mmCIF file of C-alpha atoms and ligand atoms in Angstrom:
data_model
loop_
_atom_site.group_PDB
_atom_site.id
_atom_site.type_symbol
_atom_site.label_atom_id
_atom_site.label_comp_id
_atom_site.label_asym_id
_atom_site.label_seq_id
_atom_site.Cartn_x
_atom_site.Cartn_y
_atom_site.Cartn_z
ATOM 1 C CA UNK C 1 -1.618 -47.031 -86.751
ATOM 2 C CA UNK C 2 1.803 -46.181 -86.657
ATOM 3 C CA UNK C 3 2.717 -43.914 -83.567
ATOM 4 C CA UNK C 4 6.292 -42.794 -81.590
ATOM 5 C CA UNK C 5 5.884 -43.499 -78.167
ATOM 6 C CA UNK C 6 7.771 -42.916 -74.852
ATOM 7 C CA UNK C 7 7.426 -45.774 -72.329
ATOM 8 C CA UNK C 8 9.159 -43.920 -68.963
ATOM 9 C CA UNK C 9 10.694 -40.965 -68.277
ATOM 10 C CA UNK C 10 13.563 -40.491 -69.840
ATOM 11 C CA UNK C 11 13.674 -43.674 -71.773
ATOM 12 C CA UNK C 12 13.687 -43.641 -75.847
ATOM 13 C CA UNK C 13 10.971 -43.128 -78.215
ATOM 14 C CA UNK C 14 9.796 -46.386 -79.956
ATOM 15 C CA UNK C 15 8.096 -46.550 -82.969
ATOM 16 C CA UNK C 16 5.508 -48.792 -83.249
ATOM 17 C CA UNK C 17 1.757 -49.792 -83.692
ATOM 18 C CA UNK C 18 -0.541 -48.895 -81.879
ATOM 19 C CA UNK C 19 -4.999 -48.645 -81.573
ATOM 20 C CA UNK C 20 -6.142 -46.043 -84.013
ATOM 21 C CA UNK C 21 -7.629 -43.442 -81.293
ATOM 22 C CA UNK C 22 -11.533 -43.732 -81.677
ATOM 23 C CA UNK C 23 -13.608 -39.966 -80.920
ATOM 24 C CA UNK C 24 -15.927 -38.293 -79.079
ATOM 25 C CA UNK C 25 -18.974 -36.390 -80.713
ATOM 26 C CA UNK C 26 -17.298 -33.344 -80.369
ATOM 27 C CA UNK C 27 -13.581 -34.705 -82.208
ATOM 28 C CA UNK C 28 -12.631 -35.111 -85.889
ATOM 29 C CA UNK C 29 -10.087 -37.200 -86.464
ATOM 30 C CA UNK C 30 -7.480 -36.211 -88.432
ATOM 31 C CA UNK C 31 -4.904 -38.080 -90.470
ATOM 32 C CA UNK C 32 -1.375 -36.543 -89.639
ATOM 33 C CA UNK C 33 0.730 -35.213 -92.425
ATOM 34 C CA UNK C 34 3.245 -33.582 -90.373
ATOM 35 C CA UNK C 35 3.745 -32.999 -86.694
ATOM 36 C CA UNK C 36 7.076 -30.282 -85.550
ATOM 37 C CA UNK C 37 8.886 -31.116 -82.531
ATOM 38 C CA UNK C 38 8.894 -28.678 -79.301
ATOM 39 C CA UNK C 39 11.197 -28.039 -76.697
ATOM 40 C CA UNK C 40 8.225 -28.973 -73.904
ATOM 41 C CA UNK C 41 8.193 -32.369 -76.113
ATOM 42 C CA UNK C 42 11.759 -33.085 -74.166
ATOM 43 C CA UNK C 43 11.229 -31.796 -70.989
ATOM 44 C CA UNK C 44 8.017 -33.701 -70.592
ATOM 45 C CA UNK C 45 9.433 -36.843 -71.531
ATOM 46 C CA UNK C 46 12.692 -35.908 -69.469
ATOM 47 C CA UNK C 47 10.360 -35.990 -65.913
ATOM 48 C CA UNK C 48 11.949 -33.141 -64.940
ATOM 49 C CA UNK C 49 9.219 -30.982 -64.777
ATOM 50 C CA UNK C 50 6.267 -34.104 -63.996
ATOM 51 C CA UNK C 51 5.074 -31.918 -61.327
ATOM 52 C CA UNK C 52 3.706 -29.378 -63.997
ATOM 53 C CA UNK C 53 2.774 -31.661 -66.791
ATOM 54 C CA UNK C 54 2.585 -35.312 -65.422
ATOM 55 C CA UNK C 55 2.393 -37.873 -68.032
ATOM 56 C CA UNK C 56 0.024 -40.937 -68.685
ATOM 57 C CA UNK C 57 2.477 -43.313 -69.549
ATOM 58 C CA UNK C 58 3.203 -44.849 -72.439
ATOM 59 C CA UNK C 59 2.532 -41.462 -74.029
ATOM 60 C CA UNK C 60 2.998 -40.288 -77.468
ATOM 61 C CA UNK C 61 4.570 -36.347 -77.778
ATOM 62 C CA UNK C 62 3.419 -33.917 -80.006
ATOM 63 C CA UNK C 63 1.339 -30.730 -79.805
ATOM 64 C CA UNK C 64 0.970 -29.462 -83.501
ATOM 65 C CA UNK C 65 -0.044 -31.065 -86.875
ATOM 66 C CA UNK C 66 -0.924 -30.518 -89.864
ATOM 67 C CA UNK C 67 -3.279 -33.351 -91.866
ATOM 68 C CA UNK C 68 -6.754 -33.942 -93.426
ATOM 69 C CA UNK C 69 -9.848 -34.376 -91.776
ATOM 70 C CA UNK C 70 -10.677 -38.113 -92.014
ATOM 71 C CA UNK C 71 -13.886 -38.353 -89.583
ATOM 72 C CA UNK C 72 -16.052 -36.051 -87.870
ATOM 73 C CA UNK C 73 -18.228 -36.920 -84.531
ATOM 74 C CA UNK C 74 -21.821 -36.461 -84.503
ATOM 75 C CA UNK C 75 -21.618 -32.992 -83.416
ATOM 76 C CA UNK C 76 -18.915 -31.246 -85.263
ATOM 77 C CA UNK C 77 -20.858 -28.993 -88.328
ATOM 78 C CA UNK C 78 -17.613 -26.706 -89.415
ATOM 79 C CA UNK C 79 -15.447 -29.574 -90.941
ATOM 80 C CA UNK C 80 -15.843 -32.228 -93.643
ATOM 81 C CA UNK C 81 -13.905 -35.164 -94.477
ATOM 82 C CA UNK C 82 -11.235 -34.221 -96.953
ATOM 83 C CA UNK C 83 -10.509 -31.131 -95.398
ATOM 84 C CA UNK C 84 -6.965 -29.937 -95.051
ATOM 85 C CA UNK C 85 -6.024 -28.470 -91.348
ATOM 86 C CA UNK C 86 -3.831 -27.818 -89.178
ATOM 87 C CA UNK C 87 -3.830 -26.611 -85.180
ATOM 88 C CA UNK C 88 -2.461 -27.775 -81.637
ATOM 89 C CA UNK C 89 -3.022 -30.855 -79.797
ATOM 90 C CA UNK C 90 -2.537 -31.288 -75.821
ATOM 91 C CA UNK C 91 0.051 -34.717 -76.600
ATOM 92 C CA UNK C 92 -0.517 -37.573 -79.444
ATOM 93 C CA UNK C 93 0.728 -36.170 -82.748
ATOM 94 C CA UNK C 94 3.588 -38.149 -83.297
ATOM 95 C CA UNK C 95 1.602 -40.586 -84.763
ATOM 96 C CA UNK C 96 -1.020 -41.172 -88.405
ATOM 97 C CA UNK C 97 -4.167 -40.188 -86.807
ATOM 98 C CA UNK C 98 -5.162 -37.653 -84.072
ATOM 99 C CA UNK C 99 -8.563 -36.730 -82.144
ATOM 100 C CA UNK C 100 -9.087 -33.115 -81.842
ATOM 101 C CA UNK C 101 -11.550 -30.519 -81.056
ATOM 102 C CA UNK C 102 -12.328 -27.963 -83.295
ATOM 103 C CA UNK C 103 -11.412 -25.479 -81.184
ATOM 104 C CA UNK C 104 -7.610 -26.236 -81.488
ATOM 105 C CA UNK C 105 -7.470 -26.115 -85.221
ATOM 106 C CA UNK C 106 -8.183 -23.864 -88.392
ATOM 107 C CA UNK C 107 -7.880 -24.093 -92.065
ATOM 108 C CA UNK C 108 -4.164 -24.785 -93.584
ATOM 109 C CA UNK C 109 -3.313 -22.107 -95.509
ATOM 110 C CA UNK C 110 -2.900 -22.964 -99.373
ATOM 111 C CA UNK C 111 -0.136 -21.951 -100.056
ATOM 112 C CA UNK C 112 2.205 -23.551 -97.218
ATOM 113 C CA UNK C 113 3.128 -27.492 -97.585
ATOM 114 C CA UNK C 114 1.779 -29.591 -94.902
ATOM 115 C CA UNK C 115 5.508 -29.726 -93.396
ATOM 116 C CA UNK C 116 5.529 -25.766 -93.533
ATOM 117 C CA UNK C 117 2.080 -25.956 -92.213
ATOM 118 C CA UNK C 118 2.813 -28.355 -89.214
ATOM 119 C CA UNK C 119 5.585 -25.917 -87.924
ATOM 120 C CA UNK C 120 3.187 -23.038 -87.360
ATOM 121 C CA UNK C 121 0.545 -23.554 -84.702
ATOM 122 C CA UNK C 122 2.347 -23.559 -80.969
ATOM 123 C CA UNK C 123 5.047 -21.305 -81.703
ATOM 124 C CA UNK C 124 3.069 -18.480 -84.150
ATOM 125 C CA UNK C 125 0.316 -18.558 -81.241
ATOM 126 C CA UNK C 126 2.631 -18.179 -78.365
ATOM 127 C CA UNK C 127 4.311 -15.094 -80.180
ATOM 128 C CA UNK C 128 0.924 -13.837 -80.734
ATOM 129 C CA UNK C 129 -0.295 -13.820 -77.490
ATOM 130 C CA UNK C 130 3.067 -12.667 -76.342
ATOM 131 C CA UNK C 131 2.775 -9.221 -77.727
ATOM 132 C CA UNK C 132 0.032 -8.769 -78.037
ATOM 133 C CA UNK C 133 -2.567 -10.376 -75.187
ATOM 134 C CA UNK C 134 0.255 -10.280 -72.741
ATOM 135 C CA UNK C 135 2.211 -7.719 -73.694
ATOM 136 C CA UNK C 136 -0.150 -5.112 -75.127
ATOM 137 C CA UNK C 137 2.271 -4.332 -78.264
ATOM 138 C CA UNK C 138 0.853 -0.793 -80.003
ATOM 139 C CA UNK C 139 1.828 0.486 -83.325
ATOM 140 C CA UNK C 140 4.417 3.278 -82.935
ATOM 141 C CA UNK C 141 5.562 0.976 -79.795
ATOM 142 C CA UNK C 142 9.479 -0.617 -79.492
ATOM 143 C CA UNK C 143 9.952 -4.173 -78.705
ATOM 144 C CA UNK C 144 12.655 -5.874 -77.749
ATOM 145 C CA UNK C 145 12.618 -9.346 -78.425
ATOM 146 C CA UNK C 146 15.083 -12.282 -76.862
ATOM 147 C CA UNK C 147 16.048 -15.128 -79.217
ATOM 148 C CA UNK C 148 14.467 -13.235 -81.816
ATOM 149 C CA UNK C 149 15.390 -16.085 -84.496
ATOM 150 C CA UNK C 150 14.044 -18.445 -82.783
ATOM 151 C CA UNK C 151 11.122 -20.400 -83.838
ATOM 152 C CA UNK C 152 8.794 -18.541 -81.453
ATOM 153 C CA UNK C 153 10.864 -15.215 -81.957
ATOM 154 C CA UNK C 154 10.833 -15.222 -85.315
ATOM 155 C CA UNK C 155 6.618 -15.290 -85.836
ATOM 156 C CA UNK C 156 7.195 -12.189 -82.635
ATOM 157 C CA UNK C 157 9.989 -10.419 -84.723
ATOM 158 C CA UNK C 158 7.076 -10.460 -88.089
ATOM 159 C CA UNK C 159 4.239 -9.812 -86.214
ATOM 160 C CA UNK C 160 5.476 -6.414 -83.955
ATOM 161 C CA UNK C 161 6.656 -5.365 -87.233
ATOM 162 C CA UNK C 162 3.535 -6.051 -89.381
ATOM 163 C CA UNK C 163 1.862 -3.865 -86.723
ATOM 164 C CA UNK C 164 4.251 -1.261 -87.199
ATOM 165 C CA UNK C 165 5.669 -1.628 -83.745
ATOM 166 C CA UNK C 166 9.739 -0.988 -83.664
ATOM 167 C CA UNK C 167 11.682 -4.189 -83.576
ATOM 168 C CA UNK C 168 14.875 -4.852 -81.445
ATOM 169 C CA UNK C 169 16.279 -8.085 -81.395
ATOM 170 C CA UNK C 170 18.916 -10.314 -79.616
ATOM 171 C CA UNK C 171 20.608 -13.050 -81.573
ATOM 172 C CA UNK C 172 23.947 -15.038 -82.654
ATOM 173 C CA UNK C 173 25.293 -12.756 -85.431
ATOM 174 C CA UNK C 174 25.032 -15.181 -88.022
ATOM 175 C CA UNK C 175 21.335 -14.006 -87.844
ATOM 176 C CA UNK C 176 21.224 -10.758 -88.745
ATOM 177 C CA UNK C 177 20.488 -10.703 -92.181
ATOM 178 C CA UNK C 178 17.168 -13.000 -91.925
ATOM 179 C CA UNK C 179 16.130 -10.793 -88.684
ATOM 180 C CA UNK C 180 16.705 -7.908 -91.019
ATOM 181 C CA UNK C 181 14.896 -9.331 -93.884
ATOM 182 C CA UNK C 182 11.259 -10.248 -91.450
ATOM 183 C CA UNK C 183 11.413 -7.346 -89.936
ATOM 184 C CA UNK C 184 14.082 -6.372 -86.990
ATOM 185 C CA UNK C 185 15.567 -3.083 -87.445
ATOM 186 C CA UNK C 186 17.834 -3.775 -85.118
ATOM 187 C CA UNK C 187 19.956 -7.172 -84.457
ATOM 188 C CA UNK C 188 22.099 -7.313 -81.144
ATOM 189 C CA UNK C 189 24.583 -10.376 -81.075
ATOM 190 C CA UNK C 190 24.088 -11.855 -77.593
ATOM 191 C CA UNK C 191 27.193 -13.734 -78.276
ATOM 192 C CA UNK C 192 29.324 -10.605 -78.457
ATOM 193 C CA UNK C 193 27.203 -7.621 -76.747
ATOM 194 C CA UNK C 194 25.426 -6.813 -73.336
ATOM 195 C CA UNK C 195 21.998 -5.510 -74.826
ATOM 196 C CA UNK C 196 21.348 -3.143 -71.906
ATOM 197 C CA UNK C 197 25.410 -1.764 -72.052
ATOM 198 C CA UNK C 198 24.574 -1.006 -76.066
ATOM 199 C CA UNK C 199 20.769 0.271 -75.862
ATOM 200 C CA UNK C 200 20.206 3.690 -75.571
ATOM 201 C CA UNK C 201 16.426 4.289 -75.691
ATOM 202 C CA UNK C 202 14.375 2.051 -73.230
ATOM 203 C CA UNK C 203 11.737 -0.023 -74.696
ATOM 204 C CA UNK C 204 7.594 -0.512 -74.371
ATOM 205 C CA UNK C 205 8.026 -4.202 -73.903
ATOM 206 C CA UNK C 206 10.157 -7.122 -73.694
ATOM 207 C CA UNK C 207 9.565 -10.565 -75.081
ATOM 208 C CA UNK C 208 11.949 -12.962 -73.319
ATOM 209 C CA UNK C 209 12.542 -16.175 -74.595
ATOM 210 C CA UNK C 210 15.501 -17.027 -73.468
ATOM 211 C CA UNK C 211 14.659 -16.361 -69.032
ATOM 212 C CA UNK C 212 17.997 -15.919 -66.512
ATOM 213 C CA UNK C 213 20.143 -13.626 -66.861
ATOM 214 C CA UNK C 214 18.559 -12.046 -69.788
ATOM 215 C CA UNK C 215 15.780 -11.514 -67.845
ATOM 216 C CA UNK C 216 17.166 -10.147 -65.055
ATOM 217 C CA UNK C 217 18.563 -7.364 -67.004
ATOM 218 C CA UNK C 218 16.198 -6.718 -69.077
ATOM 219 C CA UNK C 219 14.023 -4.504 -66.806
ATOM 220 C CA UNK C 220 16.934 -2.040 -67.342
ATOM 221 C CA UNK C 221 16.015 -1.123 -70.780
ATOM 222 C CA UNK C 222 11.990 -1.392 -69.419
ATOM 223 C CA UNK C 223 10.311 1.585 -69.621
ATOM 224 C CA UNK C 224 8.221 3.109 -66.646
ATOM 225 C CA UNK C 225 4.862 1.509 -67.257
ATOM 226 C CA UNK C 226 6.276 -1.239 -69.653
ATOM 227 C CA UNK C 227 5.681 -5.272 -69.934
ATOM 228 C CA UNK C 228 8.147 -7.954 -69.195
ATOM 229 C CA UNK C 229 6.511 -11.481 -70.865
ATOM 230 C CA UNK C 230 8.501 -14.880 -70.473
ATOM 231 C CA UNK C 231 8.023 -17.910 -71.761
ATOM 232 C CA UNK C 232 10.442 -20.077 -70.156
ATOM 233 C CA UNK C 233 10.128 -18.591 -66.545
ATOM 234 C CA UNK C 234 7.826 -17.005 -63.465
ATOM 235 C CA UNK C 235 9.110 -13.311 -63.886
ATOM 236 C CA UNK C 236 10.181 -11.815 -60.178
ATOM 237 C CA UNK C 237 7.505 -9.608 -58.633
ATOM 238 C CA UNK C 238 10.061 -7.760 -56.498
ATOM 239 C CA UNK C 239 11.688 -6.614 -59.509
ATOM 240 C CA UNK C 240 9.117 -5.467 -61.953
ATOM 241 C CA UNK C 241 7.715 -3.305 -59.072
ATOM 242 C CA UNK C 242 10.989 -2.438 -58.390
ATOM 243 C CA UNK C 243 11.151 -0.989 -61.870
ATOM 244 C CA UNK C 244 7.452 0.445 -62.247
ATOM 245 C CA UNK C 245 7.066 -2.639 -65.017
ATOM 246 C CA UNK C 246 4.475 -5.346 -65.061
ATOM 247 C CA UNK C 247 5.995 -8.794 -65.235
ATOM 248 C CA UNK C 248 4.186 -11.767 -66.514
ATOM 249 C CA UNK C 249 5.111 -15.465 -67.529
ATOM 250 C CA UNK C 250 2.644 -17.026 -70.027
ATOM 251 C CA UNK C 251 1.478 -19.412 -71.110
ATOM 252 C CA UNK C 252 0.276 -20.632 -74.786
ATOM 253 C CA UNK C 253 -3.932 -20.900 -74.493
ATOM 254 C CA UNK C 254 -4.056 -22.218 -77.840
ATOM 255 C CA UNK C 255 -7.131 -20.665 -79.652
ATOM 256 C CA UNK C 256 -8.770 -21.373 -83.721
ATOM 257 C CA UNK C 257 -9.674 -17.776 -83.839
ATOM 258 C CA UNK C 258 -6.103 -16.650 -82.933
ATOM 259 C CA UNK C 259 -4.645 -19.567 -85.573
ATOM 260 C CA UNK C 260 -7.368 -18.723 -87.840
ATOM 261 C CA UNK C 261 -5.863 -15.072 -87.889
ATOM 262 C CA UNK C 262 -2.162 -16.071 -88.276
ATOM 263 C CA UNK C 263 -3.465 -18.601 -91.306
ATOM 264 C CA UNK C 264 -5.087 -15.262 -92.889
ATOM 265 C CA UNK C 265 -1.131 -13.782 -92.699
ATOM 266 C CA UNK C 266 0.428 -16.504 -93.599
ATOM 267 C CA UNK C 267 -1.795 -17.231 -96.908
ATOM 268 C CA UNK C 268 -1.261 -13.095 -98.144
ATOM 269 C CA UNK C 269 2.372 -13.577 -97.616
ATOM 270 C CA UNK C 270 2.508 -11.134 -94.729
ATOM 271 C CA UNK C 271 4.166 -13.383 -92.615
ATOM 272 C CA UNK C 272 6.281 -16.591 -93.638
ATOM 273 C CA UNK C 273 6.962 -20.073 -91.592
ATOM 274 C CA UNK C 274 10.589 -21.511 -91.342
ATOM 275 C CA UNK C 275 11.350 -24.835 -91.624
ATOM 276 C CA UNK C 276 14.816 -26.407 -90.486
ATOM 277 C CA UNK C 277 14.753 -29.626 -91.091
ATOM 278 C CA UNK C 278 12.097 -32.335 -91.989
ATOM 279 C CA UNK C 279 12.697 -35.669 -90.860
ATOM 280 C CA UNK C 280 10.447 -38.968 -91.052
ATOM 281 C CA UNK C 281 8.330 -39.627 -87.979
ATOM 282 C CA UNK C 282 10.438 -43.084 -86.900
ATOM 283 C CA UNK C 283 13.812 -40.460 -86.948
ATOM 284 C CA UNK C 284 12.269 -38.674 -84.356
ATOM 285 C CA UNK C 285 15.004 -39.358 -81.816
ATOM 286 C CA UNK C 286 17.151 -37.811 -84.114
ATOM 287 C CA UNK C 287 15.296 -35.269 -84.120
ATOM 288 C CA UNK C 288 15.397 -34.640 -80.513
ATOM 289 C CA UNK C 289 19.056 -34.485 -80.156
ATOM 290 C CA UNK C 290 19.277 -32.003 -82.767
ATOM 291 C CA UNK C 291 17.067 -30.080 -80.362
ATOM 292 C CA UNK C 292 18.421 -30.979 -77.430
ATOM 293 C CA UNK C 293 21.069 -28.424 -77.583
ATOM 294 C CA UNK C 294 19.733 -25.982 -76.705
ATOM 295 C CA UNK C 295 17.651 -27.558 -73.298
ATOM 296 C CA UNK C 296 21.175 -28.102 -71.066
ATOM 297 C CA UNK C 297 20.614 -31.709 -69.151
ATOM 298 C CA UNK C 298 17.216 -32.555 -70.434
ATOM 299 C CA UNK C 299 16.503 -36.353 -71.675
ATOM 300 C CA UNK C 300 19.957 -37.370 -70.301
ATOM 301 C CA UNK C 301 21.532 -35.778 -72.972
ATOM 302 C CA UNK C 302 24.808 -33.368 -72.666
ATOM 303 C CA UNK C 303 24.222 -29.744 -73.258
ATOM 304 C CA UNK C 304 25.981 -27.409 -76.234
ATOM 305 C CA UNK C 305 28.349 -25.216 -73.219
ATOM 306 C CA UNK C 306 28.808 -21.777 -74.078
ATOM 307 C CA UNK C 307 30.497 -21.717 -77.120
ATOM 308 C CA UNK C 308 29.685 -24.306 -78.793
ATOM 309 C CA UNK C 309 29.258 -24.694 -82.249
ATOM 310 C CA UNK C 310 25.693 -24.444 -84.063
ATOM 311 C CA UNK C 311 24.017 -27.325 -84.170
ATOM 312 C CA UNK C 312 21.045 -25.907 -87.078
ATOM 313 C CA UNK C 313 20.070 -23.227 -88.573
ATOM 314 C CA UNK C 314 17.230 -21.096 -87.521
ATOM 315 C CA UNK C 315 13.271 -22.568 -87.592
ATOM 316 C CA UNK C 316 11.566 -25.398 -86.473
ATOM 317 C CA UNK C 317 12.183 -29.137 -87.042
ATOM 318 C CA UNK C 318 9.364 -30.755 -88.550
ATOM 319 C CA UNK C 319 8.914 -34.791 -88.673
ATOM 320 C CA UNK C 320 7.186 -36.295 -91.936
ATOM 321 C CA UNK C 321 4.315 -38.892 -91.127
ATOM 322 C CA UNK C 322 2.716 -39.123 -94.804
HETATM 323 N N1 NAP E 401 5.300 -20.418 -72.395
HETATM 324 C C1 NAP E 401 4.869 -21.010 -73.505
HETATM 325 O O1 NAP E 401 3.666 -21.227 -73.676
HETATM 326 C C2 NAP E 401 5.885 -21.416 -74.552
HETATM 327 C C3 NAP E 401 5.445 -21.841 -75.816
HETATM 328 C C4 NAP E 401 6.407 -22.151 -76.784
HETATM 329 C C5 NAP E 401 7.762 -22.067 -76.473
HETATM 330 N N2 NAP E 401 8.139 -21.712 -75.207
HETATM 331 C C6 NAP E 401 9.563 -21.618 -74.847
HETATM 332 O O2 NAP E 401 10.125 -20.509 -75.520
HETATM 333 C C7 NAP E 401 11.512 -20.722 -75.725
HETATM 334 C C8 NAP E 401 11.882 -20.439 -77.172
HETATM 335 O O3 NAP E 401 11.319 -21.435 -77.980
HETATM 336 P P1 NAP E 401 11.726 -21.572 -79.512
HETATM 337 O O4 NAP E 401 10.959 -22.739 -80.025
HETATM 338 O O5 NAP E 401 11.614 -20.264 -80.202
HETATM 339 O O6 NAP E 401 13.275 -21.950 -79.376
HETATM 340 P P2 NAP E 401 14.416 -22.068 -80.497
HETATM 341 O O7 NAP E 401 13.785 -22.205 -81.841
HETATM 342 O O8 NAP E 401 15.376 -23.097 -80.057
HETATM 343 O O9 NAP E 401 15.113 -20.649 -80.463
HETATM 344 C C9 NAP E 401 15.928 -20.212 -79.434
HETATM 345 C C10 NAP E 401 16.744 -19.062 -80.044
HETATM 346 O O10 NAP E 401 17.353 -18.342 -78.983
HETATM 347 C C11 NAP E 401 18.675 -18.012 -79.372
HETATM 348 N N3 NAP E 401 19.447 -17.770 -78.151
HETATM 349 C C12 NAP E 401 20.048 -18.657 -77.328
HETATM 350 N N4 NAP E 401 20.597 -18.009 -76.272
HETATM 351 C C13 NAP E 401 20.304 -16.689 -76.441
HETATM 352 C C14 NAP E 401 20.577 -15.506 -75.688
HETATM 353 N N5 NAP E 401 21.259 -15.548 -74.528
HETATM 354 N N6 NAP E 401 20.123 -14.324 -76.163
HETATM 355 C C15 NAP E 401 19.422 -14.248 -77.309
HETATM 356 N N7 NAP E 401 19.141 -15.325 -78.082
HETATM 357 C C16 NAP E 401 19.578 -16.522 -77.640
HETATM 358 C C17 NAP E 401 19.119 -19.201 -80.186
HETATM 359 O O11 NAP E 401 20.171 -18.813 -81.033
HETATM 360 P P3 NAP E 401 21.480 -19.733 -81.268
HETATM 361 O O12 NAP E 401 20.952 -21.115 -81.616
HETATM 362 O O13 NAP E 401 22.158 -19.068 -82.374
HETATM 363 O O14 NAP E 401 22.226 -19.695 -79.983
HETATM 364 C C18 NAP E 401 17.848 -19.525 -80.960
HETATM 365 O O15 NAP E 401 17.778 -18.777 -82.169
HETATM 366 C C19 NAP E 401 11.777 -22.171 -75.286
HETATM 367 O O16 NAP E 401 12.347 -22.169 -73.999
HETATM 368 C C20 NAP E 401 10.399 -22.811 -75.273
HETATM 369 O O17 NAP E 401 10.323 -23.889 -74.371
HETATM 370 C C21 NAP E 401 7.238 -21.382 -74.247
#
């Protein structure tokens, strides 16, 4: 099969053929239609962070797809051959077939493309368990929600508001109108504002995706009682019992009954993926220096600066492989 691979840390992704991976009784294997690109794609292969996620080189990135069933192993009974999916995968899905377990995938909702389909998994599931596992988001609740059109912040920004939570969000201004339109009903530009200088009420919990100094302030606008959940970085003990808050980083556990869930929202229209650009698998290094923006240093690449102009527009980059 055809597969992008990265050789050593920091060197460039190759396309090229490799074995067809064979399963276990417990694995389909799934042809790929699309896989979306992640930042923890670049900083694995960067070696910056090897410590955390070592890698068994020559490895090939990717942790979400979206395919067809093409084989099942002797003990998988939910799935059949034919059928359309789509869930998370530890590494390999830069490439035309993957081995999963069932418990990393659920049924692709009908009405999304496979590339719309592909973009979903990692960062719909890590806004899920954001709010709500982490951060124990109520109805009737306010959130307040860094890099809220982001890929990850955008599924947050729909889902607090879906559960009738009050949305807050920081973002460039250029965003405000498609924050508006999923569900913030209120946009701060982080590019021109100090959220905690322009917030009056304090909030029930913060979903920070953007770590540093956003973090550190944002236990100012914390309520007594409140959560704090990263997903970039460890949140300081010190300060969240200095501020009566509970401070947590996470951690995506990705899960088919959680995916399952998001699938059900996604195929009534309650919730909507966004795609920024698809591009073919063997254009995936283009791919990551679109990305790369946005992760300063990371691949040997040369970060954005403060400043600098927009690379994209919102939503995830997707890479065609059929
Ligand atoms: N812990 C986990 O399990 C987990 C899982 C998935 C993702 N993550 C992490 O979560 C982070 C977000 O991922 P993503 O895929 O959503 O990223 P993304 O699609 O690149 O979105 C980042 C967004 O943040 C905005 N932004 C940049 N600086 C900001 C600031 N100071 N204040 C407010 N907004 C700001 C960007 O806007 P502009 O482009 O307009 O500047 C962009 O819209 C990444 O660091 C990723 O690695 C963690």
């Amino acid at each position: 099969m055809k597969a992008v691979r990265l050789l050593e840390y920091g060197g460039q992704l190759v396309f090229s053929d490799v074995p067809t991976p064979t399963i276990a009784r417990d694995e389909i294997l799934a042809r790929i239609k699309s896989t979306a690109v992640n930042h923890l794609d670049l900083v694995e292969a960067s070696g910056t962070a090897r410590q955390i996620f070592p890698l068994d080189l020559p490895w090939i990135p990717g942790h979400e797809f979206s395919g067809v069933v093409e084989q099942i192993g002797s003990d998988v009974a939910a799935w059949e051959p034919g059928d359309a999916v789509f869930g998370n995968s530890g590494m390999g899905a830069y490439a035309e077939y993957l081995a999963v377990k069932p418990a990393a995938i659920a049924r692709k909702p009908s009405n999304l493309s496979f590339e719309e389909a592909a973009s979903v998994p990692v960062a719909s599931q890590t806004a899920w368990q954001g709010i709500f596992t982490h951060g124990h988001l109520e109805k009737g609740q306010t959130i307040l929600i860094h890099g809220g059109a982001g890929a990850v912040g955008a599924y947050a920004v729909q889902l607090a508001s879906h559960t009738g939570a009050t949305v807050i969000a920081t973002a460039s201004g250029d965003d405000e109108a498609y924050l508006n339109s999923i569900g913030a009903s209120r946009v701060i530009d982080y590019r021109k504002e100090q959220f905690e200088k322009v917030l009056r009420e304090k909030v029930d919990v913060v979903f920070d995706l953007i770590g540093g100094d956003t973090q550190k302030r944002s236990f100012l606008v914390l309520k007594e009682g409140g959560h704090l959940v990263a997903a970039t970085q460890p949140v300081s003990q010190e300060e969240a019992a200095r501020h009566h808050a509970s401070g947590e980083m996470m951690r995506l556990v990705p899960s088919a009954d959680v995916l399952g869930g998001i699938a059900r929202l996604l195929e009534e229209g309650t919730i909507r993926p966004d795609v920024a650009t698809a591009y073919a698998l063997q254009d995936a290094a283009q791919a990551w220096k679109d990305i790369a923006g946005n992760l300063p240093g990371v691949h040997g690449m040369s970060p954005s600066g403060p400043g600098a102009p927009r690379r994209r527009s919102h939503g995830k980059i997707v890479l065609r492989v059929a």
